[in-house]
Amino acid sequence: MPYVTAKDGAQIFYKDWGPKDGQPIVFSHGWPLTADDWDAQMMFFADHGYRAIAHDRRGHGRSTQTWDGNEMDTYADDLRALVEALDLKDAIHVGHSTGGGEVAHYLGRHGTDRAARAVLIGAVPPVMVKKDSNPEGLPLEVFDGFRAATLADRAQFFKDVPAGPFYGFNRPGAKVSQGLIDKWWLQGMMGGVKAHYDCIKAFSETDFTEDLKTIDVPVFIMHGDDDQIVPIHDSALKAIKLVKDGTLKVYPGLPHGMASTHAEIINNDILAWLDGTLVGDAVPGERLEPAE
């Protein structure tokens, strides 16, 4: 299996699909998942001529389960190691949830010399946790609960999250996919509990405000207004005001995991944005209130 070696020796697993001379599109997954969460996107974009690449974050999936380094600086450095090892240029970076934070911090920390664009889907930036500078955020006790559940019975917790809020399967009339729930659980259980525990702090407490301000490539922000994991008012609606060249599209009624539950919509909108043909309620640099 293909791996790149991080600066501390950790082995980072990746998948590299599609034509090698295609423009790279690099996917960063959410907590506590793996590169396999991007299967629908990897197939779609490889079929459309892109070089589709996705990696397992350290401690997740098939990558090394390190005791240290489970924080955003190291995640960003690992992504840089991947980009340099594959000599990627003009890459499009796509991040979901925690992966959106990873993309923002990578571009803020390492610059955009090898990047062309970025897409943030249900992403955690600017910052999730409630504090004096972010009074609308979620209380720290919410994330303490995540940590407690991860330690107490990770296997059950990793069933409850996808069966409930992650895909919106707890909503009346939701079309529940047991296969999708099982896929989420399987990906989660492939990773290490230490990495998953530490990553909760990384995605909830890291402040990406300055990262967003420094990104000088176009950014497409996509968010469901029924996202129960990363509430839109404390993420996308703030992030769009911080990036230099941003486009926001709000998806009425769609959940946090909309890239899986509504892959056709998300894939085609990303492609349309890349092609310059995106239509609808996406407005460059403008705050869009979610539909009632």
CSV table of C-alpha atoms in Angstrom, one decimal:
chain,number,residue,atom,x,y,z
A,1,MET,CA,0.0,0.0,0.0
A,2,PRO,CA,1.3,3.5,-0.7
A,3,TYR,CA,2.6,5.6,2.2
A,4,VAL,CA,4.6,8.8,2.7
A,5,THR,CA,6.8,9.3,5.7
A,6,ALA,CA,6.1,12.3,8.0
A,7,LYS,CA,8.9,14.2,9.6
A,8,ASP,CA,8.7,12.2,12.8
A,9,GLY,CA,8.7,8.9,10.9
A,10,ALA,CA,5.0,8.3,11.0
A,11,GLN,CA,3.6,6.5,7.9
A,12,ILE,CA,0.7,8.3,6.2
A,13,PHE,CA,-1.4,6.1,4.0
A,14,TYR,CA,-2.9,7.6,0.8
A,15,LYS,CA,-4.9,6.7,-2.3
A,16,ASP,CA,-4.0,8.1,-5.6
A,17,TRP,CA,-6.6,7.6,-8.4
A,18,GLY,CA,-7.2,8.8,-11.9
A,19,PRO,CA,-4.8,10.2,-14.5
A,20,LYS,CA,-1.4,11.2,-13.1
A,21,ASP,CA,-1.3,14.2,-15.4
A,22,GLY,CA,-4.7,15.5,-14.2
A,23,GLN,CA,-5.0,18.4,-11.9
A,24,PRO,CA,-4.7,17.1,-8.3
A,25,ILE,CA,-7.7,17.3,-6.0
A,26,VAL,CA,-6.7,16.3,-2.5
A,27,PHE,CA,-9.3,15.3,0.1
A,28,SER,CA,-9.0,15.6,3.9
A,29,HIS,CA,-11.5,13.6,5.9
A,30,GLY,CA,-13.5,14.3,9.1
A,31,TRP,CA,-13.1,12.8,12.6
A,32,PRO,CA,-12.8,9.8,13.2
A,33,LEU,CA,-12.9,8.6,9.6
A,34,THR,CA,-10.5,7.7,6.8
A,35,ALA,CA,-9.8,8.3,3.1
A,36,ASP,CA,-12.5,5.9,2.3
A,37,ASP,CA,-15.1,8.4,3.4
A,38,TRP,CA,-14.3,10.2,0.1
A,39,ASP,CA,-15.1,7.2,-2.2
A,40,ALA,CA,-18.0,8.9,-4.0
A,41,GLN,CA,-15.9,12.0,-4.6
A,42,MET,CA,-12.7,10.1,-5.6
A,43,MET,CA,-14.6,8.1,-8.2
A,44,PHE,CA,-16.4,11.1,-9.6
A,45,PHE,CA,-13.4,13.4,-10.0
A,46,ALA,CA,-11.1,10.7,-11.2
A,47,ASP,CA,-13.7,9.9,-13.9
A,48,HIS,CA,-13.7,13.6,-14.8
A,49,GLY,CA,-10.0,13.7,-15.4
A,50,TYR,CA,-8.7,14.9,-12.1
A,51,ARG,CA,-6.0,13.2,-10.1
A,52,ALA,CA,-7.9,12.3,-6.9
A,53,ILE,CA,-5.9,11.8,-3.8
A,54,ALA,CA,-7.0,11.1,-0.2
A,55,HIS,CA,-5.0,10.2,2.9
A,56,ASP,CA,-5.7,8.7,6.3
A,57,ARG,CA,-4.8,11.3,9.0
A,58,ARG,CA,-2.2,10.0,11.4
A,59,GLY,CA,-3.8,7.8,14.0
A,60,HIS,CA,-6.8,7.1,11.7
A,61,GLY,CA,-7.4,4.2,9.3
A,62,ARG,CA,-4.2,2.7,7.9
A,63,SER,CA,-1.8,5.4,9.0
A,64,THR,CA,0.6,5.1,12.0
A,65,GLN,CA,-1.1,5.3,15.4
A,66,THR,CA,1.3,7.8,17.0
A,67,TRP,CA,1.1,8.8,20.7
A,68,ASP,CA,2.0,12.4,19.9
A,69,GLY,CA,1.3,14.8,17.0
A,70,ASN,CA,-2.5,14.5,17.1
A,71,GLU,CA,-3.0,18.2,16.6
A,72,MET,CA,-3.4,20.6,13.8
A,73,ASP,CA,0.2,21.8,13.3
A,74,THR,CA,1.3,18.2,12.7
A,75,TYR,CA,-1.8,17.4,10.6
A,76,ALA,CA,-0.9,20.3,8.4
A,77,ASP,CA,2.7,19.2,8.2
A,78,ASP,CA,1.7,15.7,7.3
A,79,LEU,CA,-0.4,17.1,4.5
A,80,ARG,CA,2.5,19.1,3.3
A,81,ALA,CA,4.7,15.9,3.3
A,82,LEU,CA,2.1,14.2,1.1
A,83,VAL,CA,2.0,17.2,-1.3
A,84,GLU,CA,5.7,17.3,-1.6
A,85,ALA,CA,6.3,13.6,-1.9
A,86,LEU,CA,3.8,13.4,-4.8
A,87,ASP,CA,5.1,16.7,-6.2
A,88,LEU,CA,1.6,18.1,-6.5
A,89,LYS,CA,1.2,21.5,-8.1
A,90,ASP,CA,-2.0,23.7,-8.5
A,91,ALA,CA,-3.8,21.3,-6.2
A,92,ILE,CA,-7.4,21.7,-5.2
A,93,HIS,CA,-7.8,21.0,-1.5
A,94,VAL,CA,-11.1,19.7,-0.2
A,95,GLY,CA,-11.8,19.3,3.5
A,96,HIS,CA,-14.8,18.0,5.4
A,97,SER,CA,-15.4,18.9,9.0
A,98,THR,CA,-12.1,18.4,10.8
A,99,GLY,CA,-10.5,18.0,7.4
A,100,GLY,CA,-11.7,21.5,6.6
A,101,GLY,CA,-9.7,22.7,9.5
A,102,GLU,CA,-6.8,20.7,8.3
A,103,VAL,CA,-7.0,22.3,4.9
A,104,ALA,CA,-7.3,25.9,6.3
A,105,HIS,CA,-4.4,25.4,8.6
A,106,TYR,CA,-2.3,23.8,5.9
A,107,LEU,CA,-2.8,26.7,3.6
A,108,GLY,CA,-2.3,29.2,6.5
A,109,ARG,CA,0.8,27.4,7.8
A,110,HIS,CA,2.5,26.4,4.5
A,111,GLY,CA,1.1,28.9,2.0
A,112,THR,CA,-0.4,28.4,-1.4
A,113,ASP,CA,2.6,27.9,-3.5
A,114,ARG,CA,1.3,24.4,-4.5
A,115,ALA,CA,-2.4,25.1,-4.2
A,116,ALA,CA,-4.9,26.5,-6.6
A,117,ARG,CA,-8.2,26.4,-4.7
A,118,ALA,CA,-9.9,25.1,-1.6
A,119,VAL,CA,-13.3,23.7,-0.8
A,120,LEU,CA,-14.6,23.5,2.8
A,121,ILE,CA,-17.6,21.2,3.4
A,122,GLY,CA,-19.4,21.3,6.8
A,123,ALA,CA,-16.0,22.6,8.0
A,124,VAL,CA,-15.1,23.5,11.6
A,125,PRO,CA,-13.4,26.9,11.0
A,126,PRO,CA,-13.1,29.5,12.3
A,127,VAL,CA,-13.5,27.9,15.8
A,128,MET,CA,-16.0,25.7,17.4
A,129,VAL,CA,-15.6,26.0,21.2
A,130,LYS,CA,-17.3,28.8,23.2
A,131,LYS,CA,-14.9,31.3,24.7
A,132,ASP,CA,-14.7,35.1,25.3
A,133,SER,CA,-13.8,35.8,21.6
A,134,ASN,CA,-16.4,33.3,20.4
A,135,PRO,CA,-19.5,33.5,22.6
A,136,GLU,CA,-21.7,31.8,20.0
A,137,GLY,CA,-19.6,28.6,20.1
A,138,LEU,CA,-20.5,25.3,21.7
A,139,PRO,CA,-19.6,24.9,25.4
A,140,LEU,CA,-16.5,23.0,26.3
A,141,GLU,CA,-18.7,20.5,28.1
A,142,VAL,CA,-20.1,19.3,24.8
A,143,PHE,CA,-16.6,18.2,23.7
A,144,ASP,CA,-15.8,16.8,27.1
A,145,GLY,CA,-18.8,14.6,26.5
A,146,PHE,CA,-17.3,13.4,23.2
A,147,ARG,CA,-14.1,12.5,25.0
A,148,ALA,CA,-15.9,10.7,27.8
A,149,ALA,CA,-18.0,8.7,25.4
A,150,THR,CA,-14.9,7.8,23.3
A,151,LEU,CA,-13.2,6.4,26.3
A,152,ALA,CA,-16.2,4.7,27.9
A,153,ASP,CA,-17.5,2.8,24.9
A,154,ARG,CA,-16.0,3.9,21.6
A,155,ALA,CA,-17.6,1.1,19.7
A,156,GLN,CA,-21.1,2.1,20.8
A,157,PHE,CA,-20.4,5.8,20.4
A,158,PHE,CA,-19.3,5.2,16.9
A,159,LYS,CA,-22.6,3.6,16.2
A,160,ASP,CA,-24.7,6.3,17.8
A,161,VAL,CA,-23.1,9.3,16.0
A,162,PRO,CA,-23.8,8.1,12.4
A,163,ALA,CA,-27.2,6.6,13.3
A,164,GLY,CA,-28.2,10.0,14.7
A,165,PRO,CA,-26.9,13.5,14.0
A,166,PHE,CA,-24.0,13.0,11.6
A,167,TYR,CA,-26.2,12.1,8.6
A,168,GLY,CA,-29.4,13.5,10.0
A,169,PHE,CA,-30.9,10.0,10.4
A,170,ASN,CA,-32.5,11.2,13.6
A,171,ARG,CA,-34.8,13.6,11.7
A,172,PRO,CA,-38.4,12.6,11.1
A,173,GLY,CA,-38.8,11.0,7.7
A,174,ALA,CA,-35.1,10.5,7.1
A,175,LYS,CA,-34.1,7.8,4.7
A,176,VAL,CA,-31.8,5.8,6.9
A,177,SER,CA,-28.9,3.8,5.3
A,178,GLN,CA,-27.7,1.1,7.6
A,179,GLY,CA,-24.8,0.5,5.2
A,180,LEU,CA,-23.6,4.1,5.6
A,181,ILE,CA,-23.9,3.8,9.4
A,182,ASP,CA,-21.8,0.6,9.3
A,183,LYS,CA,-19.2,2.2,7.0
A,184,TRP,CA,-18.8,5.1,9.4
A,185,TRP,CA,-18.4,2.6,12.3
A,186,LEU,CA,-15.9,0.5,10.4
A,187,GLN,CA,-13.7,3.5,9.5
A,188,GLY,CA,-13.8,4.8,13.0
A,189,MET,CA,-12.8,1.5,14.6
A,190,MET,CA,-9.8,1.2,12.2
A,191,GLY,CA,-8.2,4.1,14.0
A,192,GLY,CA,-6.6,4.5,17.4
A,193,VAL,CA,-8.4,5.7,20.5
A,194,LYS,CA,-5.6,8.0,21.5
A,195,ALA,CA,-5.6,9.8,18.2
A,196,HIS,CA,-9.4,10.0,18.2
A,197,TYR,CA,-9.4,11.4,21.8
A,198,ASP,CA,-6.7,14.0,21.0
A,199,CYS,CA,-8.4,15.0,17.8
A,200,ILE,CA,-11.5,16.2,19.6
A,201,LYS,CA,-9.4,19.0,21.1
A,202,ALA,CA,-7.8,19.7,17.7
A,203,PHE,CA,-11.0,20.2,15.8
A,204,SER,CA,-12.9,21.9,18.6
A,205,GLU,CA,-10.4,24.3,20.1
A,206,THR,CA,-8.1,25.3,17.3
A,207,ASP,CA,-8.8,28.8,16.1
A,208,PHE,CA,-8.4,29.0,12.3
A,209,THR,CA,-9.3,32.7,12.1
A,210,GLU,CA,-5.9,33.9,11.0
A,211,ASP,CA,-5.5,30.9,8.6
A,212,LEU,CA,-8.7,31.9,6.8
A,213,LYS,CA,-7.5,35.5,6.5
A,214,THR,CA,-4.2,34.5,4.9
A,215,ILE,CA,-5.6,32.2,2.2
A,216,ASP,CA,-5.1,33.9,-1.1
A,217,VAL,CA,-6.7,31.4,-3.4
A,218,PRO,CA,-10.5,31.0,-4.1
A,219,VAL,CA,-12.4,29.2,-1.4
A,220,PHE,CA,-15.8,27.5,-1.9
A,221,ILE,CA,-17.6,27.0,1.4
A,222,MET,CA,-20.5,24.5,1.4
A,223,HIS,CA,-22.7,23.9,4.4
A,224,GLY,CA,-26.0,22.3,5.2
A,225,ASP,CA,-28.3,24.4,7.3
A,226,ASP,CA,-29.4,21.3,9.3
A,227,ASP,CA,-25.8,20.4,10.3
A,228,GLN,CA,-26.2,19.2,13.8
A,229,ILE,CA,-22.4,18.5,14.3
A,230,VAL,CA,-20.9,21.9,13.1
A,231,PRO,CA,-23.7,24.5,13.4
A,232,ILE,CA,-23.7,26.8,10.4
A,233,HIS,CA,-24.0,30.0,12.3
A,234,ASP,CA,-20.7,29.5,14.1
A,235,SER,CA,-18.8,28.2,11.1
A,236,ALA,CA,-19.6,28.8,7.5
A,237,LEU,CA,-21.5,32.1,8.1
A,238,LYS,CA,-18.4,33.4,9.9
A,239,ALA,CA,-15.8,31.9,7.7
A,240,ILE,CA,-17.2,33.5,4.5
A,241,LYS,CA,-16.5,36.9,6.1
A,242,LEU,CA,-12.8,36.1,6.8
A,243,VAL,CA,-11.6,34.7,3.5
A,244,LYS,CA,-10.3,37.0,0.7
A,245,ASP,CA,-12.0,35.3,-2.2
A,246,GLY,CA,-14.8,33.1,-1.0
A,247,THR,CA,-18.1,31.7,-2.3
A,248,LEU,CA,-20.7,30.3,0.1
A,249,LYS,CA,-23.5,27.9,-0.7
A,250,VAL,CA,-26.0,26.9,1.9
A,251,TYR,CA,-27.9,23.6,1.4
A,252,PRO,CA,-31.4,23.8,3.0
A,253,GLY,CA,-32.1,20.7,5.1
A,254,LEU,CA,-28.9,18.9,4.4
A,255,PRO,CA,-26.9,17.3,7.3
A,256,HIS,CA,-23.2,17.3,8.3
A,257,GLY,CA,-22.5,14.2,6.2
A,258,MET,CA,-24.1,15.6,3.0
A,259,ALA,CA,-21.1,14.6,0.9
A,260,SER,CA,-22.2,11.0,1.5
A,261,THR,CA,-26.0,11.4,1.7
A,262,HIS,CA,-26.2,13.8,-1.2
A,263,ALA,CA,-23.0,13.0,-3.1
A,264,GLU,CA,-24.4,13.8,-6.5
A,265,ILE,CA,-25.4,17.3,-5.5
A,266,ILE,CA,-22.1,18.1,-3.7
A,267,ASN,CA,-19.9,16.6,-6.5
A,268,ASN,CA,-21.7,18.4,-9.3
A,269,ASP,CA,-21.6,21.7,-7.4
A,270,ILE,CA,-17.8,21.4,-6.8
A,271,LEU,CA,-17.3,20.6,-10.4
A,272,ALA,CA,-19.5,23.5,-11.5
A,273,TRP,CA,-17.6,25.9,-9.2
A,274,LEU,CA,-14.3,24.7,-10.6
A,275,ASP,CA,-15.6,25.1,-14.2
A,276,GLY,CA,-17.1,28.6,-13.4
A,277,THR,CA,-20.6,27.4,-14.1
A,278,LEU,CA,-22.1,27.3,-10.6
A,279,VAL,CA,-25.5,28.7,-10.4
A,280,GLY,CA,-28.2,29.1,-7.7
A,281,ASP,CA,-27.8,30.7,-4.3
A,282,ALA,CA,-24.0,30.7,-4.2
A,283,VAL,CA,-22.8,34.3,-3.8
A,284,PRO,CA,-19.1,35.3,-3.8
A,285,GLY,CA,-18.2,36.8,-0.4
A,286,GLU,CA,-21.8,37.3,0.7
A,287,ARG,CA,-23.4,36.0,3.9
A,288,LEU,CA,-26.4,33.8,3.1
A,289,GLU,CA,-28.9,33.1,5.8
A,290,PRO,CA,-30.1,29.5,5.9
A,291,ALA,CA,-33.6,28.8,4.6
A,292,GLU,CA,-36.3,28.8,7.2
